JSON list of C-alpha atoms in Angstrom, two decimals:
[
{"chain": "T", "resi": 13, "resn": "MET", "atom": "CA", "xyz": [-12.03, -159.25, -71.58]},
{"chain": "T", "resi": 14, "resn": "VAL", "atom": "CA", "xyz": [-11.93, -157.25, -74.78]},
{"chain": "T", "resi": 15, "resn": "GLY", "atom": "CA", "xyz": [-9.22, -158.12, -77.27]},
{"chain": "T", "resi": 16, "resn": "GLN", "atom": "CA", "xyz": [-6.74, -160.99, -77.34]},
{"chain": "T", "resi": 17, "resn": "GLN", "atom": "CA", "xyz": [-9.25, -163.17, -79.19]},
{"chain": "T", "resi": 18, "resn": "HIS", "atom": "CA", "xyz": [-6.37, -165.09, -80.75]},
{"chain": "T", "resi": 19, "resn": "ILE", "atom": "CA", "xyz": [-5.65, -166.38, -77.23]},
{"chain": "T", "resi": 20, "resn": "ILE", "atom": "CA", "xyz": [-8.99, -166.45, -75.43]},
{"chain": "T", "resi": 21, "resn": "GLY", "atom": "CA", "xyz": [-11.53, -166.74, -78.25]},
{"chain": "T", "resi": 22, "resn": "LYS", "atom": "CA", "xyz": [-14.31, -169.28, -77.62]},
{"chain": "T", "resi": 23, "resn": "ASP", "atom": "CA", "xyz": [-12.67, -171.95, -79.76]},
{"chain": "T", "resi": 24, "resn": "LYS", "atom": "CA", "xyz": [-9.20, -171.48, -78.24]},
{"chain": "T", "resi": 25, "resn": "LEU", "atom": "CA", "xyz": [-7.52, -173.86, -75.79]},
{"chain": "T", "resi": 26, "resn": "LEU", "atom": "CA", "xyz": [-6.98, -171.28, -73.05]},
{"chain": "T", "resi": 27, "resn": "TYR", "atom": "CA", "xyz": [-10.64, -170.22, -73.08]},
{"chain": "T", "resi": 28, "resn": "ARG", "atom": "CA", "xyz": [-11.78, -173.83, -72.80]},
{"chain": "T", "resi": 29, "resn": "ALA", "atom": "CA", "xyz": [-9.28, -174.55, -70.00]},
{"chain": "T", "resi": 30, "resn": "ILE", "atom": "CA", "xyz": [-10.42, -171.52, -68.00]},
{"chain": "T", "resi": 31, "resn": "LYS", "atom": "CA", "xyz": [-14.11, -172.39, -68.44]},
{"chain": "T", "resi": 32, "resn": "ALA", "atom": "CA", "xyz": [-13.48, -176.02, -67.43]},
{"chain": "T", "resi": 33, "resn": "ASP", "atom": "CA", "xyz": [-11.39, -174.89, -64.44]},
{"chain": "T", "resi": 34, "resn": "LYS", "atom": "CA", "xyz": [-8.50, -177.01, -65.76]},
{"chain": "T", "resi": 35, "resn": "ILE", "atom": "CA", "xyz": [-5.87, -174.32, -66.20]},
{"chain": "T", "resi": 36, "resn": "GLY", "atom": "CA", "xyz": [-2.26, -175.47, -66.34]},
{"chain": "T", "resi": 37, "resn": "SER", "atom": "CA", "xyz": [0.94, -173.51, -65.91]},
{"chain": "T", "resi": 38, "resn": "VAL", "atom": "CA", "xyz": [1.46, -170.81, -68.55]},
{"chain": "T", "resi": 39, "resn": "ILE", "atom": "CA", "xyz": [3.88, -168.03, -69.35]},
{"chain": "T", "resi": 40, "resn": "PHE", "atom": "CA", "xyz": [2.37, -164.90, -70.92]},
{"chain": "T", "resi": 41, "resn": "TYR", "atom": "CA", "xyz": [4.86, -163.03, -73.08]},
{"chain": "T", "resi": 42, "resn": "GLY", "atom": "CA", "xyz": [4.38, -159.68, -74.75]},
{"chain": "T", "resi": 43, "resn": "PRO", "atom": "CA", "xyz": [4.99, -155.96, -74.64]},
{"chain": "T", "resi": 44, "resn": "PRO", "atom": "CA", "xyz": [3.69, -153.81, -71.78]},
{"chain": "T", "resi": 45, "resn": "GLY", "atom": "CA", "xyz": [-0.01, -153.03, -71.88]},
{"chain": "T", "resi": 46, "resn": "THR", "atom": "CA", "xyz": [-1.15, -156.09, -73.83]},
{"chain": "T", "resi": 47, "resn": "GLY", "atom": "CA", "xyz": [-3.27, -157.60, -71.06]},
{"chain": "T", "resi": 48, "resn": "LYS", "atom": "CA", "xyz": [-1.01, -160.21, -69.43]},
{"chain": "T", "resi": 49, "resn": "THR", "atom": "CA", "xyz": [-1.89, -159.19, -65.89]},
{"chain": "T", "resi": 50, "resn": "THR", "atom": "CA", "xyz": [-5.54, -158.59, -66.80]},
{"chain": "T", "resi": 51, "resn": "LEU", "atom": "CA", "xyz": [-5.78, -162.09, -68.24]},
{"chain": "T", "resi": 52, "resn": "ALA", "atom": "CA", "xyz": [-4.27, -163.52, -65.02]},
{"chain": "T", "resi": 53, "resn": "ARG", "atom": "CA", "xyz": [-6.94, -161.65, -63.03]},
{"chain": "T", "resi": 54, "resn": "VAL", "atom": "CA", "xyz": [-9.67, -163.03, -65.30]},
{"chain": "T", "resi": 55, "resn": "ILE", "atom": "CA", "xyz": [-8.36, -166.52, -64.61]},
{"chain": "T", "resi": 56, "resn": "ALA", "atom": "CA", "xyz": [-8.28, -165.76, -60.88]},
{"chain": "T", "resi": 57, "resn": "ASN", "atom": "CA", "xyz": [-11.90, -164.64, -60.91]},
{"chain": "T", "resi": 58, "resn": "THR", "atom": "CA", "xyz": [-13.11, -167.51, -63.07]},
{"chain": "T", "resi": 59, "resn": "THR", "atom": "CA", "xyz": [-11.44, -170.58, -61.56]},
{"chain": "T", "resi": 60, "resn": "SER", "atom": "CA", "xyz": [-12.03, -172.14, -58.15]},
{"chain": "T", "resi": 61, "resn": "ALA", "atom": "CA", "xyz": [-8.32, -172.09, -57.26]},
{"chain": "T", "resi": 62, "resn": "ASP", "atom": "CA", "xyz": [-6.78, -169.84, -54.64]},
{"chain": "T", "resi": 63, "resn": "PHE", "atom": "CA", "xyz": [-4.93, -167.00, -56.34]},
{"chain": "T", "resi": 64, "resn": "LYS", "atom": "CA", "xyz": [-1.64, -165.58, -55.09]},
{"chain": "T", "resi": 65, "resn": "GLN", "atom": "CA", "xyz": [0.36, -162.84, -56.78]},
{"chain": "T", "resi": 66, "resn": "LEU", "atom": "CA", "xyz": [4.01, -161.85, -56.60]},
{"chain": "T", "resi": 67, "resn": "ASN", "atom": "CA", "xyz": [6.01, -159.24, -58.44]},
{"chain": "T", "resi": 68, "resn": "ALA", "atom": "CA", "xyz": [9.47, -160.62, -59.13]},
{"chain": "T", "resi": 69, "resn": "THR", "atom": "CA", "xyz": [11.06, -157.20, -58.82]},
{"chain": "T", "resi": 70, "resn": "VAL", "atom": "CA", "xyz": [10.34, -157.10, -55.07]},
{"chain": "T", "resi": 71, "resn": "ALA", "atom": "CA", "xyz": [9.54, -160.68, -53.98]},
{"chain": "T", "resi": 72, "resn": "GLY", "atom": "CA", "xyz": [12.06, -162.89, -52.28]},
{"chain": "T", "resi": 73, "resn": "LYS", "atom": "CA", "xyz": [12.41, -166.53, -51.31]},
{"chain": "T", "resi": 74, "resn": "LYS", "atom": "CA", "xyz": [10.60, -165.93, -48.02]},
{"chain": "T", "resi": 75, "resn": "ASP", "atom": "CA", "xyz": [7.54, -164.71, -49.93]},
{"chain": "T", "resi": 76, "resn": "MET", "atom": "CA", "xyz": [7.62, -167.82, -52.10]},
{"chain": "T", "resi": 77, "resn": "GLU", "atom": "CA", "xyz": [8.04, -170.12, -49.09]},
{"chain": "T", "resi": 78, "resn": "GLU", "atom": "CA", "xyz": [4.96, -168.63, -47.46]},
{"chain": "T", "resi": 79, "resn": "ILE", "atom": "CA", "xyz": [2.87, -169.11, -50.61]},
{"chain": "T", "resi": 80, "resn": "VAL", "atom": "CA", "xyz": [4.10, -172.70, -51.02]},
{"chain": "T", "resi": 81, "resn": "LYS", "atom": "CA", "xyz": [3.18, -173.49, -47.39]},
{"chain": "T", "resi": 82, "resn": "GLU", "atom": "CA", "xyz": [-0.31, -172.01, -47.86]},
{"chain": "T", "resi": 83, "resn": "ALA", "atom": "CA", "xyz": [-0.71, -173.89, -51.16]},
{"chain": "T", "resi": 84, "resn": "LYS", "atom": "CA", "xyz": [0.28, -177.20, -49.55]},
{"chain": "T", "resi": 85, "resn": "ASP", "atom": "CA", "xyz": [-2.16, -176.61, -46.70]},
{"chain": "T", "resi": 86, "resn": "SER", "atom": "CA", "xyz": [-4.98, -175.67, -49.05]},
{"chain": "T", "resi": 87, "resn": "LEU", "atom": "CA", "xyz": [-4.38, -178.68, -51.29]},
{"chain": "T", "resi": 88, "resn": "GLY", "atom": "CA", "xyz": [-3.97, -181.10, -48.38]},
{"chain": "T", "resi": 89, "resn": "MET", "atom": "CA", "xyz": [-6.88, -179.93, -46.25]},
{"chain": "T", "resi": 90, "resn": "TYR", "atom": "CA", "xyz": [-9.42, -178.84, -48.86]},
{"chain": "T", "resi": 91, "resn": "GLY", "atom": "CA", "xyz": [-8.20, -180.29, -52.17]},
{"chain": "T", "resi": 92, "resn": "LYS", "atom": "CA", "xyz": [-8.06, -176.72, -53.47]},
{"chain": "T", "resi": 93, "resn": "LYS", "atom": "CA", "xyz": [-5.43, -175.75, -56.04]},
{"chain": "T", "resi": 94, "resn": "THR", "atom": "CA", "xyz": [-3.36, -172.57, -55.89]},
{"chain": "T", "resi": 95, "resn": "ILE", "atom": "CA", "xyz": [-2.47, -170.38, -58.84]},
{"chain": "T", "resi": 96, "resn": "LEU", "atom": "CA", "xyz": [0.68, -168.32, -58.35]},
{"chain": "T", "resi": 97, "resn": "PHE", "atom": "CA", "xyz": [0.88, -165.33, -60.67]},
{"chain": "T", "resi": 98, "resn": "VAL", "atom": "CA", "xyz": [4.43, -163.99, -60.97]},
{"chain": "T", "resi": 99, "resn": "ASP", "atom": "CA", "xyz": [4.59, -160.66, -62.75]},
{"chain": "T", "resi": 100, "resn": "GLU", "atom": "CA", "xyz": [7.95, -159.88, -64.36]},
{"chain": "T", "resi": 101, "resn": "ILE", "atom": "CA", "xyz": [9.01, -163.53, -63.88]},
{"chain": "T", "resi": 102, "resn": "HIS", "atom": "CA", "xyz": [12.14, -162.88, -65.92]},
{"chain": "T", "resi": 103, "resn": "ARG", "atom": "CA", "xyz": [13.43, -160.83, -62.97]},
{"chain": "T", "resi": 104, "resn": "PHE", "atom": "CA", "xyz": [13.63, -163.91, -60.74]},
{"chain": "T", "resi": 105, "resn": "ASN", "atom": "CA", "xyz": [17.17, -165.25, -60.65]},
{"chain": "T", "resi": 106, "resn": "LYS", "atom": "CA", "xyz": [17.95, -168.89, -61.46]},
{"chain": "T", "resi": 107, "resn": "GLY", "atom": "CA", "xyz": [17.75, -169.94, -57.81]},
{"chain": "T", "resi": 108, "resn": "GLN", "atom": "CA", "xyz": [14.35, -168.36, -57.32]},
{"chain": "T", "resi": 109, "resn": "GLN", "atom": "CA", "xyz": [13.02, -170.00, -60.48]},
{"chain": "T", "resi": 110, "resn": "ASP", "atom": "CA", "xyz": [14.55, -173.34, -59.46]},
{"chain": "T", "resi": 111, "resn": "TYR", "atom": "CA", "xyz": [12.82, -173.08, -56.07]},
{"chain": "T", "resi": 112, "resn": "LEU", "atom": "CA", "xyz": [9.38, -173.05, -57.77]},
{"chain": "T", "resi": 113, "resn": "LEU", "atom": "CA", "xyz": [10.11, -176.02, -60.04]},
{"chain": "T", "resi": 114, "resn": "PRO", "atom": "CA", "xyz": [9.30, -178.97, -57.72]},
{"chain": "T", "resi": 115, "resn": "PHE", "atom": "CA", "xyz": [6.05, -177.33, -56.62]},
{"chain": "T", "resi": 116, "resn": "VAL", "atom": "CA", "xyz": [4.96, -176.78, -60.22]},
{"chain": "T", "resi": 117, "resn": "GLU", "atom": "CA", "xyz": [5.96, -180.36, -61.06]},
{"chain": "T", "resi": 118, "resn": "ASP", "atom": "CA", "xyz": [4.02, -181.95, -58.21]},
{"chain": "T", "resi": 119, "resn": "GLY", "atom": "CA", "xyz": [0.91, -179.79, -58.68]},
{"chain": "T", "resi": 120, "resn": "THR", "atom": "CA", "xyz": [1.24, -177.81, -55.46]},
{"chain": "T", "resi": 121, "resn": "LEU", "atom": "CA", "xyz": [1.28, -174.66, -57.61]},
{"chain": "T", "resi": 122, "resn": "ILE", "atom": "CA", "xyz": [-0.10, -173.72, -60.99]},
{"chain": "T", "resi": 123, "resn": "LEU", "atom": "CA", "xyz": [2.27, -171.07, -62.26]},
{"chain": "T", "resi": 124, "resn": "ILE", "atom": "CA", "xyz": [1.21, -168.14, -64.38]},
{"chain": "T", "resi": 125, "resn": "GLY", "atom": "CA", "xyz": [4.20, -166.01, -65.29]},
{"chain": "T", "resi": 126, "resn": "ALA", "atom": "CA", "xyz": [4.14, -162.71, -67.15]},
{"chain": "T", "resi": 127, "resn": "THR", "atom": "CA", "xyz": [7.15, -161.29, -68.91]},
{"chain": "T", "resi": 128, "resn": "THR", "atom": "CA", "xyz": [8.03, -158.65, -71.45]},
{"chain": "T", "resi": 129, "resn": "GLU", "atom": "CA", "xyz": [11.26, -160.50, -72.22]},
{"chain": "T", "resi": 130, "resn": "ASN", "atom": "CA", "xyz": [11.60, -163.56, -74.42]},
{"chain": "T", "resi": 131, "resn": "PRO", "atom": "CA", "xyz": [10.93, -166.42, -71.99]},
{"chain": "T", "resi": 132, "resn": "TYR", "atom": "CA", "xyz": [13.12, -168.80, -73.99]},
{"chain": "T", "resi": 133, "resn": "PHE", "atom": "CA", "xyz": [16.12, -166.72, -72.91]},
{"chain": "T", "resi": 134, "resn": "GLU", "atom": "CA", "xyz": [14.98, -165.40, -69.52]},
{"chain": "T", "resi": 135, "resn": "VAL", "atom": "CA", "xyz": [13.01, -168.22, -67.88]},
{"chain": "T", "resi": 136, "resn": "ASN", "atom": "CA", "xyz": [14.56, -171.44, -66.58]},
{"chain": "T", "resi": 137, "resn": "GLY", "atom": "CA", "xyz": [14.26, -174.15, -69.26]},
{"chain": "T", "resi": 138, "resn": "ALA", "atom": "CA", "xyz": [12.90, -176.75, -66.83]},
{"chain": "T", "resi": 139, "resn": "LEU", "atom": "CA", "xyz": [10.21, -174.34, -65.60]},
{"chain": "T", "resi": 140, "resn": "LEU", "atom": "CA", "xyz": [9.40, -173.30, -69.14]},
{"chain": "T", "resi": 141, "resn": "SER", "atom": "CA", "xyz": [9.03, -176.93, -70.26]},
{"chain": "T", "resi": 142, "resn": "ARG", "atom": "CA", "xyz": [6.33, -177.42, -67.64]},
{"chain": "T", "resi": 143, "resn": "SER", "atom": "CA", "xyz": [4.40, -174.38, -68.86]},
{"chain": "T", "resi": 144, "resn": "ARG", "atom": "CA", "xyz": [2.72, -173.32, -72.05]},
{"chain": "T", "resi": 145, "resn": "GLY", "atom": "CA", "xyz": [4.06, -170.18, -73.65]},
{"chain": "T", "resi": 146, "resn": "ILE", "atom": "CA", "xyz": [1.35, -167.76, -74.76]}
]
């Protein structure tokens, strides 16, 4: 990936976490076109975890339930983690964000959220506290 060296340079935490396949939940915040989705795809192609993607503008609870079920199955049967990338995470309402919380807490899901809005105002505080803001 070209650019964003302040985030993914060789001496940076995120780079080391991706290379070690030890990625934790993160929220990417920035204006459109800065590489948030591209970085999520790099992570998807570099780690051994299953990768699922939702766009919060069109996804509903049923979509999330299906991903959680698949993530539980994958973790239970194969010990394989699941990364859930939620584009426009600020568009999820409080209930939708709350639904993800226990699965992020117990390790069923590794959440990568992308938002153009300030996550400290738009993302559930409990979910945000379990993620790194980048």
